[in-house]
Amino acid sequence: MAEPVLELSDLVKNFGALRATDHVSIDLKPGEIHALIGPNGAGKSTLIHQICGTVRQDSGTIRFAGQDIGHLGVAERSRLGLGRTFQVSSLAPEFSALRNVMLAVQAQQGTSFGFFKPVMRDASLIDRSMAMLKRVGLQDRARLAAAELSHGERRQLEIAIALALNSKAFLLDEPMAGMGPEGSKSLTGFLDTLRQEAPILLVEHDMDAVFALADRISVLVYGRIIATGTVEEIRRDPAVRAAYLGDHA
Amino acid sequence: EPLKIGMITTLSGGGAGLGIDTRDGFMLAIKQAGNDEIEVITEDDGQKPELAVQIADKMVQSDQVDILTGIVWSNLLMAVAPSAVAQGKFYVSTNAAPAALAGENCNPLYFNAAYQNDNLHEAMGEYANKDYKKMFIMAPNYPAGKDSLTGFKRFYKGEVTSEVYTQVGQTDYAAEIAQIRASGADGVFAFLPGGMGIAFMKQYAQSGVKISIMGPGFSFSQDVLGAIGDAALGVKNSGHWAKDLDNEANKKFVEAFQAEYGRLPSIYAVQAYDAGQLIASAAAKADVKDTEAFRAELLKADIQSPRGKFKFNINQHPIQDIYVREVVKDGDVLTNKIIAPVFTDHEDAYAKDCKM
Amino acid sequence: MLLDVSKIEASYGASQALFGVDLAVAEGEAVALMGRNGMGKTTTIRAICNLNPPRAGSVRLAGTDLKGKPSHRVAKLGIGLVPEGRRCFPNLTVHENLVAAARPGAWTLDRVNVLFPRLAERHAQMARSLSGGEQQMLAIGRALMTNPRLLILDEATEGLAPVIRQAIWAAIRKLKAEGLSILVVDKTLSELLPVADRCVILENGRSVWQGPPAALTADLQDRYLGV
Amino acid sequence: MTLALALEQLLNGLQLGVMLFLMAAGLTLIFGVMGLINLAHGSLYMVGAFACAAVASATGSFWIGLIASFACAAAAGAIVELLVIRRLYDRDHLDQVLATFALILIFSEGTRWLFGSFPLYLDIPRLLQGAVALPGGAQYPVYRLAIIAAGALVALGLYLLIGKTRLGMRIRAGESDREMIGALGVDIRTLYTVVFALGAALAGFAGAMVGALQSVQVGMGEPVLILAFVVIVIGGIGSIKGALLGALLVGVVDTMGRFLLPQVLALFVPPSQAGLIGGAAASMLIYVMMALILAVKPRGLFAAAHA
Amino acid sequence: MLTRETIVNIVLAALLLAVPLAANASGQPFYVTIATRVAILALAATGLNLALGLGGLVSFGHAAFFGIGGYAAGILASHSFSGEPLLFGLSGTKQMPLIWVVAMLVAGLVGLLIGTISLRTSGVYFIMITLAFAQMVYYFAISWPAYGGEDGLSILVRNQFAGVNTMKPVSFFLICYVLLMLALGLFVLVRGSRFGSALQAARQNEVRVATVGIAPYRIRLTAFAISAAMTGLAGALYADLNRFVSPSMLSWHMSGELIVLIILGGTGRLFGPLAGAALFVIFEYLLGGLTERWQFFLGLILLATVLFARGGLLGLLAGKARHG
Ligand SMILES: Nc1ncnc2c1ncn2[C@@H]1O[C@H](COP(=O)(O)OP(=O)(O)OP(=O)(O)O)[C@@H](O)[C@H]1O
Ligand SMILES: Nc1ncnc2c1ncn2[C@@H]1O[C@H](COP(=O)(O)OP(=O)(O)OP(=O)(O)O)[C@@H](O)[C@H]1O
Ligand SMILES: CC(C)C[C@H](N)C(=O)O
Ligand SMILES: [Mg+2]
Ligand SMILES: [Mg+2]
């Protein structure tokens, strides 16, 4: 078995009296899509936040690419290769789609303390960014400000940014949300190829996509993992059906 | 060729009252002189040093004035006067008189028609010797405040129980009043010009503390008395002038000022009036372009000052009498009444360092 | 007709987004507004509510022309909006979000709490820290509390877990059965179509097709929705 | 130093705190709750004081003046909101800075135009004059006790209004998303006008109350403005409780600092030096405190949960 | 291809040069002084614009840096005049370039210090904590007697610049003008650079910047220090212009005025500070000559500008700002 790229063990996070993450241990192996599903408010986003560093865990460890990252800042973790998208799009609204991606490319190339060379004449930034936009199908919208993109397009842009980071693992928080049927379909196909580049921890409520993509599924309920297994195992699990799937199975 | 005077003073914002009295007093003198060869340009400095500098530059460079005057505040004066005299212009001060320009750095082109900043405080120090064994003294924490307490202590021989520096622009004095109450002093000397004095006096009156207050004339000048109200009644303060000073020139001046502007003059008005008279008197006899001659005429101080006698010291600051005054009610209006002279022919402490 | 939208055009600054949308919702009817990403669904809804007042065409609600009416007037005439992106008030608690703009009527706090027990559990929590799905429930509850005649849901079930989604569709059915009119945008066709009485499809800022769900053939779906 | 003096100073500090709160109360509403940067708040304070002084001297009654201060400031606030502020809600915060900066100039010069350049007379009403004996022998001015009472009442009223009423919820909702609260059927424009006018009225009321203790003159609002911002920020924006506690803290620290720093320093240097340095340090003290608090708690002491 | 904004900018830069030269030629040296004031204020505001316009760091305490620069010039000059050694046996100087370097270093370092603490906060808290630091410096300067306290410090003769007679208004103006142009050039470079991208993105969405792996704090701190240094340089020039420094350079009014200049001209726009400074100084001067109530009318004009000229003067002249 390959070493996991990302490994959470015994993660706990409390918000006051509420235990949002309750001794969670999951991992992400090379080449796989590991779906994390669970009812609203189960703690999925909170878990992603802890992996990225925007929320600090109360206890437990997070290992990524062979090192303990639990104490690092957001930017440091990102530089190690954690690429994420947000549940609610989070972009630089005044920048064009292109410049949003360029920011990621520049960060990825190493330094942001260049004071003199104009970015808009920097082919190493622009070419790569355009390539990323093309991959998500936004090449025609490259010059539009992020604020002018439609909801669905913004989701695509977020993915382009994560791609540009050359991530060693992707954390995608509901990438399908707000995508039309067509968008969902193409995104599903896209993620399917993306897993070759880096494994994906996928939080998603779109079960069609999850069932089509996931190698493994973990189910989070009230902060606790109640089941991990293959698509078939999870579909059949009565506890999961009751807590989450309902008659969607 | 006419004599051009540039008057820079504070006509807007919180300190405008002083500037307006300055302007009005000055203009009265010029008007009375009846010399249409004298032209005055007035501009507002908004009590900002940068603005004062800018206006001074303009008056010197564009309007080509011969004399600058009118600044109320020491910090603005320090921004304008040294460079004005360095460019060969006269500066005649109507109020501000920082020590820095009275001693070593005195200048042949710099005249002060008002006093030297320490003088009124010195007079209170001398006055306090008579009846007060222990004094509580306070002033705002800025150079004029420090000069004030230094001036007071220069003449006061008793014990100073505490020496308190308040914040510039402070509006609440409960903490200081509590200290006064506990100090065991038998008198309080407070230099708090403008709004600070108004606030302090009102609060002191309500506090139930009965220790008597005194201060320099600035704290109890005509411009603030109305706002302090009856709380100021009976307070002793020092001044080189008061409305009731008994001389012909003063009667004429007070009458003329009231007729012209419909209010009582303050010390700022008197000082500016004298500055105006000084310039007019010199202009009548010498050409301002002839710097030496004009300066000589100014030095003679050939004027009828409402202050009575008036002459210049070696450092071109006045030698004059200083009185203790008391705030009284004259009909409906609060005003100051002279009680007794404290100093006659008083000279300031810095003149001896002036080598001119 | 409760809502009658005819030939509206709207733009964001200089760029035009709607080029003529026609749309009607009858009393008690549920209409699905469909179209690919960026085709103008949200813009249409904003135009109806006078959040982006249309610069041509007309919008009438129960016969009243909405032209020039500020959006709060429009809301008071009976439109309840569940906006895209939820837009709960982050600095208010769940309870405050619900009651702040409530107007009297059949929908009360208790009823909303029965519909979404999760909200009752979280009533004192700041909306800022709610999970995404909880916020969606809150946004729906908040609109219901204004007791509208026409409920407009933009991305009605985005981000909700399947069980909750089913609950919401059930609720929408129930609301419809009670006579509430509904205009809804949602991407899950399989769940949307059974609820809708009629569909309106937008393409590039124009309404290009209208009809009952049954008439929405696979061919049409492929052409306009990319399914 | 006696214990009685220390106690009296502590009381002075608390009283100054309540006074600061009274001055900050209107700003809490406009800035803390509506989220509007209003540099002209001090001008509304000044308007209140001038209205009170003018009406009191015309009618001979401080109380009528007090009512006038409330009314004039409210009217000024409403006019400002309708003509200026209303157009700026959906703009950058910075536009509010420029606009309200302009309003300061207009109000200050306008007031001077109307009332002249000399400070006005406004005295404490007869009813509240003099001092009462406190247990322990000290005396305390009645008027200051009245200010404490007024401040406490305003604090309570605001707390209830913002935290407990639907009006308060709507204002807060409007702060985070004006468009949305409008889309839910709340006439946020009118509501904001009313709230702004109320904030202005509170400023005017404070100006009149405090004006009787200080000097009623053009520019009197400016030191207040900065202090009021300090108070609100220390307490945590949007929190009434925070503003009150922030005010008390500033009041006590400032008073005790002015009083104690020179005395402590006098142990090391000659008294007149101690007075100077101590005075200088005391004037910086509240800013040092503010910087420290924000360095440790970047959102103030009571980062607004609510009210 | 020239955009409208570029044309407006070129015209502004040319006007700022042409007007004083013409005034000087026609024997009106005072207008040269006014233009110098505009150039210096524009330089100070350009410094602030870096932090505020690009980085969204609304500093309400930039007067501190302006004043520190001013005092650096004043103190160095006064020590050079009196011959007393300054620190560690170092003596004062009257050489402008040296003074500038010192002013920028000191202001930059203080900026670094203030920024280190202030940047932990954000939004309105940031506005207020920067104000708090500036007030500390202000009160310190008022009550610290060594350099004149509130009375300030006079520089009797303007400092020197090799080969130029700085007392001639035009010469001094040209020095300031060149420095302003250099600063604007630097602003353009920084704005378009990687650093500038990160800085502007951090203004729009801090979390986004962190998630691509750039620590916003360090970016902002650097920007804040550069901004402080630039404003400090302007302060040193201002001291030389007035031949005087005083705590009023440090007061919150000054900070407010710098912000007002930027907004008046157009926030975040390259020539915003210059346009704003020119407008402000011209109004102040013209109105001041017309009426004693000039502040009232200045207020009205400013108000009209906010209400009717969205995006400041440049917004009016050159349309909306564009971000690549
Ligand atoms: N800062 C916070 N303070 C208090 N409670 C919080 C905070 N952040 C999250 N919570 C609570 O923690 C729980 C988990 O939230 P989280 O956002 O992780 O859910 P989720 O699984 O992503 O749900 P969804 O699928 O709806 O997005 C929720 O009940 C939420 O209200
Ligand atoms: N704020 C805005 N400024 C400028 N253009 C905008 C803005 N919002 C949307 N648009 C443009 O208007 C068009 C319609 O957008 P709209 O949001 O109405 O689409 P939609 O059908 O709701 O899409 P989605 O399903 O992705 O939410 C799109 O081309 C979009 O780029
Ligand atoms: C009005 C006076 C008290 C002014 C004082 N002489 C000063 O230097 O500022
Ligand atoms: Mg989530
Ligand atoms: Mg949409």
PDB file of N, CA and C in Angstrom, chain E residues 241-296:
ATOM      1  N   LEU E 241      10.905  73.350   3.188  1.00  0.00           N
ATOM      2  CA  LEU E 241      10.069  74.356   2.528  1.00  0.00           C
ATOM      3  C   LEU E 241       9.698  75.459   3.516  1.00  0.00           C
ATOM      4  N   ASN E 242       9.209  75.035   4.687  1.00  0.00           N
ATOM      5  CA  ASN E 242       8.764  76.017   5.668  1.00  0.00           C
ATOM      6  C   ASN E 242       9.905  76.547   6.509  1.00  0.00           C
ATOM      7  N   ARG E 243      11.049  75.896   6.405  1.00  0.00           N
ATOM      8  CA  ARG E 243      12.187  76.155   7.265  1.00  0.00           C
ATOM      9  C   ARG E 243      11.768  76.098   8.736  1.00  0.00           C
ATOM     10  N   PHE E 244      10.942  75.134   9.000  1.00  0.00           N
ATOM     11  CA  PHE E 244      10.360  75.056  10.344  1.00  0.00           C
ATOM     12  C   PHE E 244       9.674  73.712  10.519  1.00  0.00           C
ATOM     13  N   VAL E 245       9.826  73.112  11.678  1.00  0.00           N
ATOM     14  CA  VAL E 245       9.018  71.930  11.991  1.00  0.00           C
ATOM     15  C   VAL E 245       8.345  72.139  13.327  1.00  0.00           C
ATOM     16  N   SER E 246       7.159  71.576  13.466  1.00  0.00           N
ATOM     17  CA  SER E 246       6.504  71.642  14.762  1.00  0.00           C
ATOM     18  C   SER E 246       5.562  70.464  14.874  1.00  0.00           C
ATOM     19  N   PRO E 247       5.068  70.225  16.092  1.00  0.00           N
ATOM     20  CA  PRO E 247       4.190  69.066  16.274  1.00  0.00           C
ATOM     21  C   PRO E 247       2.950  69.099  15.407  1.00  0.00           C
ATOM     22  N   SER E 248       2.597  70.267  14.869  1.00  0.00           N
ATOM     23  CA  SER E 248       1.374  70.283  14.066  1.00  0.00           C
ATOM     24  C   SER E 248       1.523  69.379  12.841  1.00  0.00           C
ATOM     25  N   MET E 249       2.771  69.137  12.441  1.00  0.00           N
ATOM     26  CA  MET E 249       2.974  68.168  11.350  1.00  0.00           C
ATOM     27  C   MET E 249       2.569  66.767  11.780  1.00  0.00           C
ATOM     28  N   LEU E 250       2.473  66.557  13.073  1.00  0.00           N
ATOM     29  CA  LEU E 250       2.194  65.223  13.594  1.00  0.00           C
ATOM     30  C   LEU E 250       0.735  65.054  14.007  1.00  0.00           C
ATOM     31  N   SER E 251      -0.048  66.095  13.872  1.00  0.00           N
ATOM     32  CA  SER E 251      -1.387  66.025  14.457  1.00  0.00           C
ATOM     33  C   SER E 251      -2.329  65.186  13.588  1.00  0.00           C
ATOM     34  N   TRP E 252      -3.422  64.777  14.177  1.00  0.00           N
ATOM     35  CA  TRP E 252      -4.320  63.908  13.421  1.00  0.00           C
ATOM     36  C   TRP E 252      -4.948  64.642  12.240  1.00  0.00           C
ATOM     37  N   HIS E 253      -4.986  65.981  12.329  1.00  0.00           N
ATOM     38  CA  HIS E 253      -5.497  66.720  11.174  1.00  0.00           C
ATOM     39  C   HIS E 253      -4.647  66.446   9.941  1.00  0.00           C
ATOM     40  N   MET E 254      -3.343  66.383  10.193  1.00  0.00           N
ATOM     41  CA  MET E 254      -2.421  66.131   9.077  1.00  0.00           C
ATOM     42  C   MET E 254      -2.710  64.753   8.481  1.00  0.00           C
ATOM     43  N   SER E 255      -2.850  63.762   9.343  1.00  0.00           N
ATOM     44  CA  SER E 255      -3.164  62.420   8.839  1.00  0.00           C
ATOM     45  C   SER E 255      -4.449  62.456   8.032  1.00  0.00           C
ATOM     46  N   GLY E 256      -5.442  63.150   8.594  1.00  0.00           N
ATOM     47  CA  GLY E 256      -6.730  63.234   7.913  1.00  0.00           C
ATOM     48  C   GLY E 256      -6.560  63.926   6.571  1.00  0.00           C
ATOM     49  N   GLU E 257      -5.762  64.984   6.569  1.00  0.00           N
ATOM     50  CA  GLU E 257      -5.592  65.722   5.322  1.00  0.00           C
ATOM     51  C   GLU E 257      -4.958  64.858   4.249  1.00  0.00           C
ATOM     52  N   LEU E 258      -3.979  64.045   4.649  1.00  0.00           N
ATOM     53  CA  LEU E 258      -3.334  63.176   3.663  1.00  0.00           C
ATOM     54  C   LEU E 258      -4.366  62.220   3.060  1.00  0.00           C
ATOM     55  N   ILE E 259      -5.206  61.672   3.918  1.00  0.00           N
ATOM     56  CA  ILE E 259      -6.241  60.776   3.394  1.00  0.00           C
ATOM     57  C   ILE E 259      -7.165  61.542   2.457  1.00  0.00           C
ATOM     58  N   VAL E 260      -7.535  62.742   2.886  1.00  0.00           N
ATOM     59  CA  VAL E 260      -8.447  63.539   2.069  1.00  0.00           C
ATOM     60  C   VAL E 260      -7.837  63.823   0.699  1.00  0.00           C
ATOM     61  N   LEU E 261      -6.561  64.127   0.673  1.00  0.00           N
ATOM     62  CA  LEU E 261      -5.905  64.391  -0.615  1.00  0.00           C
ATOM     63  C   LEU E 261      -6.071  63.203  -1.544  1.00  0.00           C
ATOM     64  N   ILE E 262      -5.843  62.021  -0.984  1.00  0.00           N
ATOM     65  CA  ILE E 262      -5.912  60.818  -1.812  1.00  0.00           C
ATOM     66  C   ILE E 262      -7.322  60.592  -2.351  1.00  0.00           C
ATOM     67  N   ILE E 263      -8.297  60.702  -1.465  1.00  0.00           N
ATOM     68  CA  ILE E 263      -9.660  60.442  -1.921  1.00  0.00           C
ATOM     69  C   ILE E 263     -10.100  61.505  -2.919  1.00  0.00           C
ATOM     70  N   LEU E 264      -9.698  62.731  -2.625  1.00  0.00           N
ATOM     71  CA  LEU E 264     -10.067  63.832  -3.502  1.00  0.00           C
ATOM     72  C   LEU E 264      -9.526  63.585  -4.909  1.00  0.00           C
ATOM     73  N   GLY E 265      -8.312  63.078  -4.975  1.00  0.00           N
ATOM     74  CA  GLY E 265      -7.709  62.848  -6.280  1.00  0.00           C
ATOM     75  C   GLY E 265      -8.203  61.562  -6.916  1.00  0.00           C
ATOM     76  N   GLY E 266      -8.470  60.567  -6.111  1.00  0.00           N
ATOM     77  CA  GLY E 266      -8.871  59.258  -6.641  1.00  0.00           C
ATOM     78  C   GLY E 266      -8.049  58.170  -5.973  1.00  0.00           C
ATOM     79  N   THR E 267      -8.699  57.403  -5.113  1.00  0.00           N
ATOM     80  CA  THR E 267      -7.994  56.413  -4.308  1.00  0.00           C
ATOM     81  C   THR E 267      -7.317  55.356  -5.170  1.00  0.00           C
ATOM     82  N   GLY E 268      -6.062  55.081  -4.868  1.00  0.00           N
ATOM     83  CA  GLY E 268      -5.359  54.007  -5.555  1.00  0.00           C
ATOM     84  C   GLY E 268      -4.875  54.394  -6.943  1.00  0.00           C
ATOM     85  N   ARG E 269      -5.190  55.609  -7.375  1.00  0.00           N
ATOM     86  CA  ARG E 269      -4.766  56.036  -8.712  1.00  0.00           C
ATOM     87  C   ARG E 269      -3.375  56.635  -8.600  1.00  0.00           C
ATOM     88  N   LEU E 270      -2.590  56.391  -9.611  1.00  0.00           N
ATOM     89  CA  LEU E 270      -1.216  56.867  -9.607  1.00  0.00           C
ATOM     90  C   LEU E 270      -1.146  58.367  -9.331  1.00  0.00           C
ATOM     91  N   PHE E 271      -1.915  59.145 -10.066  1.00  0.00           N
ATOM     92  CA  PHE E 271      -1.834  60.594  -9.930  1.00  0.00           C
ATOM     93  C   PHE E 271      -2.891  61.153  -8.987  1.00  0.00           C
ATOM     94  N   GLY E 272      -3.590  60.260  -8.304  1.00  0.00           N
ATOM     95  CA  GLY E 272      -4.593  60.726  -7.347  1.00  0.00           C
ATOM     96  C   GLY E 272      -4.022  61.713  -6.342  1.00  0.00           C
ATOM     97  N   PRO E 273      -2.918  61.356  -5.688  1.00  0.00           N
ATOM     98  CA  PRO E 273      -2.367  62.260  -4.679  1.00  0.00           C
ATOM     99  C   PRO E 273      -2.013  63.624  -5.251  1.00  0.00           C
ATOM    100  N   LEU E 274      -1.444  63.634  -6.447  1.00  0.00           N
ATOM    101  CA  LEU E 274      -1.055  64.912  -7.030  1.00  0.00           C
ATOM    102  C   LEU E 274      -2.291  65.738  -7.362  1.00  0.00           C
ATOM    103  N   ALA E 275      -3.255  65.096  -8.002  1.00  0.00           N
ATOM    104  CA  ALA E 275      -4.479  65.827  -8.337  1.00  0.00           C
ATOM    105  C   ALA E 275      -5.133  66.359  -7.068  1.00  0.00           C
ATOM    106  N   GLY E 276      -5.184  65.494  -6.052  1.00  0.00           N
ATOM    107  CA  GLY E 276      -5.829  65.891  -4.799  1.00  0.00           C
ATOM    108  C   GLY E 276      -5.090  67.038  -4.135  1.00  0.00           C
ATOM    109  N   ALA E 277      -3.773  66.923  -4.079  1.00  0.00           N
ATOM    110  CA  ALA E 277      -2.994  67.965  -3.409  1.00  0.00           C
ATOM    111  C   ALA E 277      -3.147  69.287  -4.140  1.00  0.00           C
ATOM    112  N   ALA E 278      -3.093  69.230  -5.467  1.00  0.00           N
ATOM    113  CA  ALA E 278      -3.212  70.465  -6.232  1.00  0.00           C
ATOM    114  C   ALA E 278      -4.561  71.121  -5.961  1.00  0.00           C
ATOM    115  N   LEU E 279      -5.600  70.307  -6.025  1.00  0.00           N
ATOM    116  CA  LEU E 279      -6.944  70.839  -5.819  1.00  0.00           C
ATOM    117  C   LEU E 279      -7.074  71.460  -4.432  1.00  0.00           C
ATOM    118  N   PHE E 280      -6.596  70.719  -3.455  1.00  0.00           N
ATOM    119  CA  PHE E 280      -6.757  71.154  -2.066  1.00  0.00           C
ATOM    120  C   PHE E 280      -6.011  72.463  -1.822  1.00  0.00           C
ATOM    121  N   VAL E 281      -4.749  72.496  -2.252  1.00  0.00           N
ATOM    122  CA  VAL E 281      -3.944  73.690  -1.986  1.00  0.00           C
ATOM    123  C   VAL E 281      -4.499  74.891  -2.748  1.00  0.00           C
ATOM    124  N   ILE E 282      -4.943  74.639  -3.976  1.00  0.00           N
ATOM    125  CA  ILE E 282      -5.487  75.760  -4.751  1.00  0.00           C
ATOM    126  C   ILE E 282      -6.750  76.310  -4.095  1.00  0.00           C
ATOM    127  N   PHE E 283      -7.625  75.412  -3.696  1.00  0.00           N
ATOM    128  CA  PHE E 283      -8.838  75.860  -3.003  1.00  0.00           C
ATOM    129  C   PHE E 283      -8.488  76.660  -1.761  1.00  0.00           C
ATOM    130  N   GLU E 284      -7.591  76.071  -0.983  1.00  0.00           N
ATOM    131  CA  GLU E 284      -7.229  76.702   0.274  1.00  0.00           C
ATOM    132  C   GLU E 284      -6.718  78.109   0.014  1.00  0.00           C
ATOM    133  N   TYR E 285      -5.883  78.207  -1.014  1.00  0.00           N
ATOM    134  CA  TYR E 285      -5.266  79.492  -1.301  1.00  0.00           C
ATOM    135  C   TYR E 285      -6.274  80.485  -1.873  1.00  0.00           C
ATOM    136  N   LEU E 286      -7.012  80.033  -2.885  1.00  0.00           N
ATOM    137  CA  LEU E 286      -7.954  80.948  -3.526  1.00  0.00           C
ATOM    138  C   LEU E 286      -9.026  81.413  -2.555  1.00  0.00           C
ATOM    139  N   LEU E 287      -9.629  80.438  -1.872  1.00  0.00           N
ATOM    140  CA  LEU E 287     -10.708  80.795  -0.969  1.00  0.00           C
ATOM    141  C   LEU E 287     -10.194  81.660   0.175  1.00  0.00           C
ATOM    142  N   GLY E 288      -8.994  81.300   0.686  1.00  0.00           N
ATOM    143  CA  GLY E 288      -8.417  82.051   1.785  1.00  0.00           C
ATOM    144  C   GLY E 288      -8.252  83.509   1.409  1.00  0.00           C
ATOM    145  N   GLY E 289      -7.967  83.779   0.124  1.00  0.00           N
ATOM    146  CA  GLY E 289      -7.830  85.154  -0.308  1.00  0.00           C
ATOM    147  C   GLY E 289      -9.175  85.854  -0.460  1.00  0.00           C
ATOM    148  N   LEU E 290     -10.221  85.054  -0.678  1.00  0.00           N
ATOM    149  CA  LEU E 290     -11.531  85.662  -0.963  1.00  0.00           C
ATOM    150  C   LEU E 290     -12.304  86.006   0.293  1.00  0.00           C
ATOM    151  N   THR E 291     -12.308  85.089   1.234  1.00  0.00           N
ATOM    152  CA  THR E 291     -13.160  85.288   2.397  1.00  0.00           C
ATOM    153  C   THR E 291     -12.579  84.661   3.642  1.00  0.00           C
ATOM    154  N   GLU E 292     -12.919  85.290   4.746  1.00  0.00           N
ATOM    155  CA  GLU E 292     -12.507  84.782   6.039  1.00  0.00           C
ATOM    156  C   GLU E 292     -13.222  83.467   6.340  1.00  0.00           C
ATOM    157  N   ARG E 293     -14.358  83.240   5.705  1.00  0.00           N
ATOM    158  CA  ARG E 293     -15.131  82.010   5.935  1.00  0.00           C
ATOM    159  C   ARG E 293     -14.695  80.914   4.978  1.00  0.00           C
ATOM    160  N   TRP E 294     -13.463  80.976   4.539  1.00  0.00           N
ATOM    161  CA  TRP E 294     -13.038  80.064   3.477  1.00  0.00           C
ATOM    162  C   TRP E 294     -13.211  78.607   3.846  1.00  0.00           C
ATOM    163  N   GLN E 295     -13.066  78.283   5.127  1.00  0.00           N
ATOM    164  CA  GLN E 295     -13.186  76.870   5.491  1.00  0.00           C
ATOM    165  C   GLN E 295     -14.595  76.353   5.213  1.00  0.00           C
ATOM    166  N   PHE E 296     -15.552  77.227   5.390  1.00  0.00           N
ATOM    167  CA  PHE E 296     -16.938  76.851   5.112  1.00  0.00           C
ATOM    168  C   PHE E 296     -17.081  76.459   3.638  1.00  0.00           C
TER     169      PHE E 296
END
